[in-house]
Amino acid sequence: MIAQSCIKVAVFSPIRGIFDYLPNDASVALKRGQRVLVPFRNSMRVGLVIEVADNLHESRFSLKNINLILDEQPLVSKKMIRLAEWASGYYHYPLGPAISHLFPPYLRKNKQINSAPILEWRISIAGKNAISGGQRLGKSQIKIFEKLRELGSATTTRLKTELSNIHVNPVIKKLEDKGWIEKQPQKIRKVTPCVNEMNLVKLNKEQLDAVSFIRQKNKDKKPIVLNGVTGSGKTEVYIELIRTCLDASKQVILLAPEITLAEHLFKRLDSVFPGSVGIAHSSYSEKKRLATWQACKQGELNILVGTRSAVWTSMRNLGLIIVDEEHDPSYRQQDGFMYSGRDTAIVRAKFENAQILLGSATPSLETIRNVELKKFSQVFLTKGAVAPKPPLWEIVNLKTVEARDGLTHRLLDNISETLKKKEQALLFLNRRGYSPVVICNSCGYKPTCKNCDWTMVYHKSLDLILCHHCGYTLSMNQLNCCTKKKMRPIGLGTERIQEAIKNYFPEAIVERVDSDIGLSTTEIHGLFKKVSERKIDILIGTQMVAKGLDFSGITLIGILNSDGALYSGEFKAEERFAQLLIQVSGRAARSIKRGRVILQSEHPDHPIIKKIIDHGYQGYVSATLKERKNHNVPPFSLFALIKASSKQEGRVKVFLKLIHRLLSANTLPTDLIISQAVPMTIYKKAGLYRSVIIIKSHSRIEIQNLIAKKISEIELLSKQNKVKWSVELDPEGML
Ligand code: ADP
Ligand code: ZN
């Protein structure tokens, strides 16, 4: 019998397992990392070769053949495959779709790219002799020779762009016929970054100290936290470190939590390292993302800026990963493959022996705990680079001071003062729409979504109510209440604040940024640019305006009633509120004039608000860590969630009861706690009933082993009970 190899393929489809195939052509030796097209459940799917096992004996007749080999050579490195394997194991997500993240969207499909080497022209020996021997040459021929001498070698395309005034093709043909030029495979260009010194900022003492601290720590490769107050100039520290990295011919990945921030950082870096920076996020076309991916992989780009998925981009020689605003919950993918971009970056840096830097003015509590445990190092920036002093806080008690349309006199007076001084104000409210509730004045009817357990939000400009959880809309005349239909808005949304502000300050230029206004990334960027050019007097927005942006003309921040988060019962929601408060106030920390923050609150005596105002974020952190330790919640213990949902309520109940029994079977290690099924806060969402089982332990390994051991049984039960399910490690929110 002829020995035949069996190809193990991770198929890019969210089904657990690695699948066996036979080669399509026995004469071609396949390698780990090549993409192949395989028949899978009645269709053709792309997958990655994980292993080529020799000596297949059994069941070869039931195996199907690979249909097509898509890549002549593996396009991703062994290290990157190992990273995807780690993430698949850690997040209990099927390997195939986890691995597909290593590729740009274009290559997750049945598409090929030309992996044959690109050919370049260079002057041949005969050509050199011809030049030195005084051969008669045409003008265009001389130009091409000169260019090739200057560049060493170049593709036809490059010659065409460089010499746009001549017809390159016929001249090349002639030179080739004479044997004066010849083809060679393109050399990967050495990393030759150029630095535009004009755009560098002279670092202050604190920044310089931080840079040398981080450089020194490069040897031990522990993650480093750059804990710098807002406006302290963390970006400039990044730039200096990037420079060191490029000098050593290494590449850098800089992650940002959001597209607008990634664009902002890209522009800053591109001004310092022109031509060396690429950007990757979901609003670019597939072709553009493919081109950037290839350029990073081949080392033509030295720096990649991107959102969380950029962490999966192959780099030729990675030296440093920076995770900016590391505390931000947007680093976590919310569905499907629920990985954390930050945590994946930490693991990747370890695999590639690169340095990793986590920057934030409000580091997450788990990161601070890692510093306490000496797993991470930390360095501080305590002063604003431009602002003389941190902004001044003032609390307005909404229980005693009247607010009309959410605005108190104290705040309105401060806005007028600010406008008089030709300075800018930012008003922050974390709720879009006009009002979160509408109620009928006659019959008291309050519309709730038919798909979700939630009230619908009124949007005045559209004159409709909208469910923010599933997108279900109703026009006002569709409401099912009494004939009078006298609807009254209750509560505040950004749209309502904008309307009120326009009434109070008719002369002022007022703009609003939230996800409702339907602006593209470029438009939002344009709006932010207008703010920094001081063409806008008052900016109103949700958390989209709270993060990382650099507005030097803003001297007043108004934080409108936002303290609902303090009472949500979620420990992470409280942490996020604290971070948001500091981040928003930080928008007034970039002006040479001292900024003011006016916090309108119904709970001015809440201990968290007091801690933040009296002792800053550090004060909040030390108090909260103690509390979390007492209550034994993360970072002092670890959580995993098993979530289930179905259109039929009963199915979720039965399924989770079975899962509870399954997980609690056998004698459990003493430390593991497995809750009964708990309904999620929004129990019914988009028509699905949702509940969750919470697994808690001090030991990550214990949790991981338990899930890994039971996962195929859970999978089977979910199929039998027709229930959707997912597992979430280190969740951002519990319910
Ligand atoms: P953050 O730490 O909040 O990310 P940025 O890096 O955005 O702060 O810097 C805030 C502002 O301070 C920017 O306008 C930046 O140009 C300026 N800045 C940073 N470092 C210096 C410095 N050493 N000298 C002068 N201006 C600086
Ligand atoms: Zn809904």
mmCIF file of N, CA, C and O in Angstrom, residues 89-90 92 638-642 659-669 671-675 693-697 699-715 725 727 729:
data_model
loop_
_atom_site.group_PDB
_atom_site.id
_atom_site.type_symbol
_atom_site.label_atom_id
_atom_site.label_comp_id
_atom_site.label_asym_id
_atom_site.label_seq_id
_atom_site.Cartn_x
_atom_site.Cartn_y
_atom_site.Cartn_z
ATOM 1 N N GLY A 89 -7.289 28.685 21.943
ATOM 2 C CA GLY A 89 -7.349 27.906 23.180
ATOM 3 C C GLY A 89 -7.815 28.761 24.342
ATOM 4 O O GLY A 89 -8.693 28.371 25.112
ATOM 5 N N TYR A 90 -7.252 29.947 24.442
ATOM 6 C CA TYR A 90 -7.546 30.800 25.594
ATOM 7 C C TYR A 90 -9.005 31.260 25.605
ATOM 8 O O TYR A 90 -9.646 31.267 26.633
ATOM 9 N N HIS A 92 -11.419 29.861 23.865
ATOM 10 C CA HIS A 92 -12.281 28.721 23.534
ATOM 11 C C HIS A 92 -13.089 28.983 22.264
ATOM 12 O O HIS A 92 -14.285 28.744 22.207
ATOM 13 N N LEU A 638 -11.021 35.473 39.062
ATOM 14 C CA LEU A 638 -11.229 35.506 37.612
ATOM 15 C C LEU A 638 -12.624 35.007 37.301
ATOM 16 O O LEU A 638 -13.159 34.162 38.000
ATOM 17 N N PHE A 639 -13.166 35.545 36.228
ATOM 18 C CA PHE A 639 -14.505 35.158 35.826
ATOM 19 C C PHE A 639 -14.509 34.611 34.402
ATOM 20 O O PHE A 639 -13.719 35.033 33.559
ATOM 21 N N ALA A 640 -15.428 33.704 34.163
ATOM 22 C CA ALA A 640 -15.764 33.343 32.783
ATOM 23 C C ALA A 640 -17.280 33.250 32.736
ATOM 24 O O ALA A 640 -17.924 32.940 33.739
ATOM 25 N N LEU A 641 -17.852 33.575 31.601
ATOM 26 C CA LEU A 641 -19.297 33.522 31.457
ATOM 27 C C LEU A 641 -19.665 32.486 30.400
ATOM 28 O O LEU A 641 -19.005 32.391 29.370
ATOM 29 N N ILE A 642 -20.716 31.742 30.670
ATOM 30 C CA ILE A 642 -21.314 30.921 29.623
ATOM 31 C C ILE A 642 -22.658 31.578 29.332
ATOM 32 O O ILE A 642 -23.544 31.607 30.190
ATOM 33 N N ILE A 659 -26.226 22.654 31.590
ATOM 34 C CA ILE A 659 -24.827 23.101 31.642
ATOM 35 C C ILE A 659 -24.374 23.207 33.095
ATOM 36 O O ILE A 659 -23.255 22.813 33.440
ATOM 37 N N HIS A 660 -25.248 23.715 33.922
ATOM 38 C CA HIS A 660 -24.893 23.838 35.337
ATOM 39 C C HIS A 660 -24.579 22.468 35.912
ATOM 40 O O HIS A 660 -23.582 22.279 36.611
ATOM 41 N N ARG A 661 -25.424 21.499 35.578
ATOM 42 C CA ARG A 661 -25.214 20.140 36.079
ATOM 43 C C ARG A 661 -23.903 19.578 35.525
ATOM 44 O O ARG A 661 -23.101 19.013 36.255
ATOM 45 N N LEU A 662 -23.684 19.808 34.235
ATOM 46 C CA LEU A 662 -22.480 19.294 33.580
ATOM 47 C C LEU A 662 -21.206 19.862 34.224
ATOM 48 O O LEU A 662 -20.257 19.146 34.512
ATOM 49 N N LEU A 663 -21.222 21.194 34.455
ATOM 50 C CA LEU A 663 -20.023 21.838 34.995
ATOM 51 C C LEU A 663 -19.793 21.446 36.453
ATOM 52 O O LEU A 663 -18.653 21.383 36.914
ATOM 53 N N SER A 664 -20.891 21.224 37.174
ATOM 54 C CA SER A 664 -20.729 20.910 38.601
ATOM 55 C C SER A 664 -20.496 19.425 38.843
ATOM 56 O O SER A 664 -20.227 19.021 39.967
ATOM 57 N N ALA A 665 -20.615 18.615 37.781
ATOM 58 C CA ALA A 665 -20.419 17.167 37.954
ATOM 59 C C ALA A 665 -18.993 16.884 38.396
ATOM 60 O O ALA A 665 -18.121 17.727 38.266
ATOM 61 N N ASN A 666 -18.739 15.700 38.868
ATOM 62 C CA ASN A 666 -17.451 15.294 39.442
ATOM 63 C C ASN A 666 -17.154 16.219 40.623
ATOM 64 O O ASN A 666 -17.762 17.269 40.760
ATOM 65 N N THR A 667 -16.192 15.853 41.394
ATOM 66 C CA THR A 667 -15.889 16.731 42.528
ATOM 67 C C THR A 667 -15.103 17.925 42.020
ATOM 68 O O THR A 667 -14.105 17.789 41.331
ATOM 69 N N LEU A 668 -15.588 19.067 42.353
ATOM 70 C CA LEU A 668 -14.948 20.278 41.851
ATOM 71 C C LEU A 668 -13.759 20.632 42.732
ATOM 72 O O LEU A 668 -13.789 20.390 43.921
ATOM 73 N N PRO A 669 -12.752 21.242 42.120
ATOM 74 C CA PRO A 669 -11.697 21.815 42.953
ATOM 75 C C PRO A 669 -12.355 22.856 43.875
ATOM 76 O O PRO A 669 -13.285 23.533 43.454
ATOM 77 N N ASP A 671 -11.953 25.738 44.892
ATOM 78 C CA ASP A 671 -12.017 27.172 44.641
ATOM 79 C C ASP A 671 -13.054 27.584 43.595
ATOM 80 O O ASP A 671 -13.455 28.733 43.510
ATOM 81 N N LEU A 672 -13.490 26.661 42.777
ATOM 82 C CA LEU A 672 -14.395 27.011 41.679
ATOM 83 C C LEU A 672 -15.824 27.251 42.172
ATOM 84 O O LEU A 672 -16.375 26.447 42.905
ATOM 85 N N ILE A 673 -16.396 28.356 41.714
ATOM 86 C CA ILE A 673 -17.800 28.602 42.031
ATOM 87 C C ILE A 673 -18.557 28.701 40.715
ATOM 88 O O ILE A 673 -18.151 29.433 39.810
ATOM 89 N N ILE A 674 -19.633 27.958 40.607
ATOM 90 C CA ILE A 674 -20.434 27.994 39.381
ATOM 91 C C ILE A 674 -21.840 28.438 39.753
ATOM 92 O O ILE A 674 -22.515 27.778 40.532
ATOM 93 N N SER A 675 -22.264 29.569 39.191
ATOM 94 C CA SER A 675 -23.575 30.105 39.574
ATOM 95 C C SER A 675 -24.686 29.354 38.855
ATOM 96 O O SER A 675 -24.443 28.677 37.861
ATOM 97 N N ILE A 693 -24.356 31.837 32.940
ATOM 98 C CA ILE A 693 -23.800 31.161 34.119
ATOM 99 C C ILE A 693 -22.431 31.777 34.374
ATOM 100 O O ILE A 693 -21.639 31.947 33.446
ATOM 101 N N ILE A 694 -22.191 32.136 35.622
ATOM 102 C CA ILE A 694 -20.919 32.785 35.956
ATOM 103 C C ILE A 694 -20.004 31.761 36.633
ATOM 104 O O ILE A 694 -20.403 31.110 37.599
ATOM 105 N N ILE A 695 -18.798 31.633 36.096
ATOM 106 C CA ILE A 695 -17.813 30.733 36.697
ATOM 107 C C ILE A 695 -16.736 31.610 37.330
ATOM 108 O O ILE A 695 -16.235 32.535 36.691
ATOM 109 N N LYS A 696 -16.391 31.313 38.558
ATOM 110 C CA LYS A 696 -15.440 32.165 39.266
ATOM 111 C C LYS A 696 -14.384 31.304 39.943
ATOM 112 O O LYS A 696 -14.696 30.230 40.448
ATOM 113 N N SER A 697 -13.147 31.787 39.916
ATOM 114 C CA SER A 697 -12.076 31.056 40.595
ATOM 115 C C SER A 697 -10.897 31.988 40.812
ATOM 116 O O SER A 697 -10.802 33.039 40.193
ATOM 117 N N SER A 699 -8.026 30.707 40.209
ATOM 118 C CA SER A 699 -7.036 30.119 39.324
ATOM 119 C C SER A 699 -7.545 30.085 37.893
ATOM 120 O O SER A 699 -8.564 29.479 37.583
ATOM 121 N N ARG A 700 -6.785 30.762 37.042
ATOM 122 C CA ARG A 700 -7.141 30.794 35.626
ATOM 123 C C ARG A 700 -7.116 29.388 35.043
ATOM 124 O O ARG A 700 -7.984 28.996 34.276
ATOM 125 N N ILE A 701 -6.108 28.635 35.457
ATOM 126 C CA ILE A 701 -5.953 27.293 34.883
ATOM 127 C C ILE A 701 -7.158 26.429 35.222
ATOM 128 O O ILE A 701 -7.657 25.671 34.387
ATOM 129 N N GLU A 702 -7.659 26.590 36.464
ATOM 130 C CA GLU A 702 -8.817 25.799 36.871
ATOM 131 C C GLU A 702 -10.024 26.083 35.968
ATOM 132 O O GLU A 702 -10.686 25.163 35.489
ATOM 133 N N ILE A 703 -10.278 27.371 35.737
ATOM 134 C CA ILE A 703 -11.401 27.748 34.874
ATOM 135 C C ILE A 703 -11.178 27.212 33.467
ATOM 136 O O ILE A 703 -12.048 26.583 32.864
ATOM 137 N N GLN A 704 -9.963 27.448 32.952
ATOM 138 C CA GLN A 704 -9.664 27.046 31.580
ATOM 139 C C GLN A 704 -9.791 25.536 31.396
ATOM 140 O O GLN A 704 -10.350 25.066 30.410
ATOM 141 N N ASN A 705 -9.273 24.791 32.368
ATOM 142 C CA ASN A 705 -9.334 23.329 32.248
ATOM 143 C C ASN A 705 -10.773 22.835 32.261
ATOM 144 O O ASN A 705 -11.137 21.945 31.496
ATOM 145 N N LEU A 706 -11.560 23.438 33.139
ATOM 146 C CA LEU A 706 -12.954 23.008 33.233
ATOM 147 C C LEU A 706 -13.666 23.218 31.894
ATOM 148 O O LEU A 706 -14.311 22.304 31.365
ATOM 149 N N ILE A 707 -13.512 24.420 31.331
ATOM 150 C CA ILE A 707 -14.213 24.706 30.069
ATOM 151 C C ILE A 707 -13.692 23.799 28.954
ATOM 152 O O ILE A 707 -14.462 23.211 28.193
ATOM 153 N N ALA A 708 -12.366 23.686 28.897
ATOM 154 C CA ALA A 708 -11.785 22.873 27.823
ATOM 155 C C ALA A 708 -12.292 21.431 27.898
ATOM 156 O O ALA A 708 -12.577 20.804 26.878
ATOM 157 N N LYS A 709 -12.415 20.939 29.125
ATOM 158 C CA LYS A 709 -12.838 19.546 29.316
ATOM 159 C C LYS A 709 -14.296 19.338 28.876
ATOM 160 O O LYS A 709 -14.656 18.302 28.346
ATOM 161 N N LYS A 710 -15.110 20.366 29.087
ATOM 162 C CA LYS A 710 -16.543 20.170 28.863
ATOM 163 C C LYS A 710 -17.035 20.731 27.531
ATOM 164 O O LYS A 710 -18.207 20.595 27.203
ATOM 165 N N ILE A 711 -16.149 21.370 26.806
ATOM 166 C CA ILE A 711 -16.652 22.180 25.698
ATOM 167 C C ILE A 711 -17.389 21.361 24.635
ATOM 168 O O ILE A 711 -18.421 21.798 24.109
ATOM 169 N N SER A 712 -16.908 20.155 24.326
ATOM 170 C CA SER A 712 -17.612 19.422 23.265
ATOM 171 C C SER A 712 -18.997 18.981 23.732
ATOM 172 O O SER A 712 -19.942 18.954 22.935
ATOM 173 N N GLU A 713 -19.113 18.694 25.044
ATOM 174 C CA GLU A 713 -20.443 18.336 25.549
ATOM 175 C C GLU A 713 -21.381 19.550 25.537
ATOM 176 O O GLU A 713 -22.559 19.427 25.208
ATOM 177 N N ILE A 714 -20.830 20.722 25.870
ATOM 178 C CA ILE A 714 -21.662 21.939 25.835
ATOM 179 C C ILE A 714 -22.163 22.181 24.411
ATOM 180 O O ILE A 714 -23.325 22.449 24.157
ATOM 181 N N GLU A 715 -21.207 22.022 23.480
ATOM 182 C CA GLU A 715 -21.512 22.209 22.067
ATOM 183 C C GLU A 715 -22.667 21.281 21.636
ATOM 184 O O GLU A 715 -23.623 21.704 20.982
ATOM 185 N N TRP A 725 -24.936 29.781 21.999
ATOM 186 C CA TRP A 725 -24.178 29.954 23.234
ATOM 187 C C TRP A 725 -22.797 30.500 22.939
ATOM 188 O O TRP A 725 -22.306 30.434 21.807
ATOM 189 N N VAL A 727 -18.817 31.490 25.105
ATOM 190 C CA VAL A 727 -18.080 31.565 26.360
ATOM 191 C C VAL A 727 -17.249 32.841 26.317
ATOM 192 O O VAL A 727 -16.728 33.216 25.281
ATOM 193 N N LEU A 729 -14.199 34.964 28.367
ATOM 194 C CA LEU A 729 -13.182 34.973 29.403
ATOM 195 C C LEU A 729 -12.913 36.404 29.838
ATOM 196 O O LEU A 729 -12.932 37.302 29.002
#
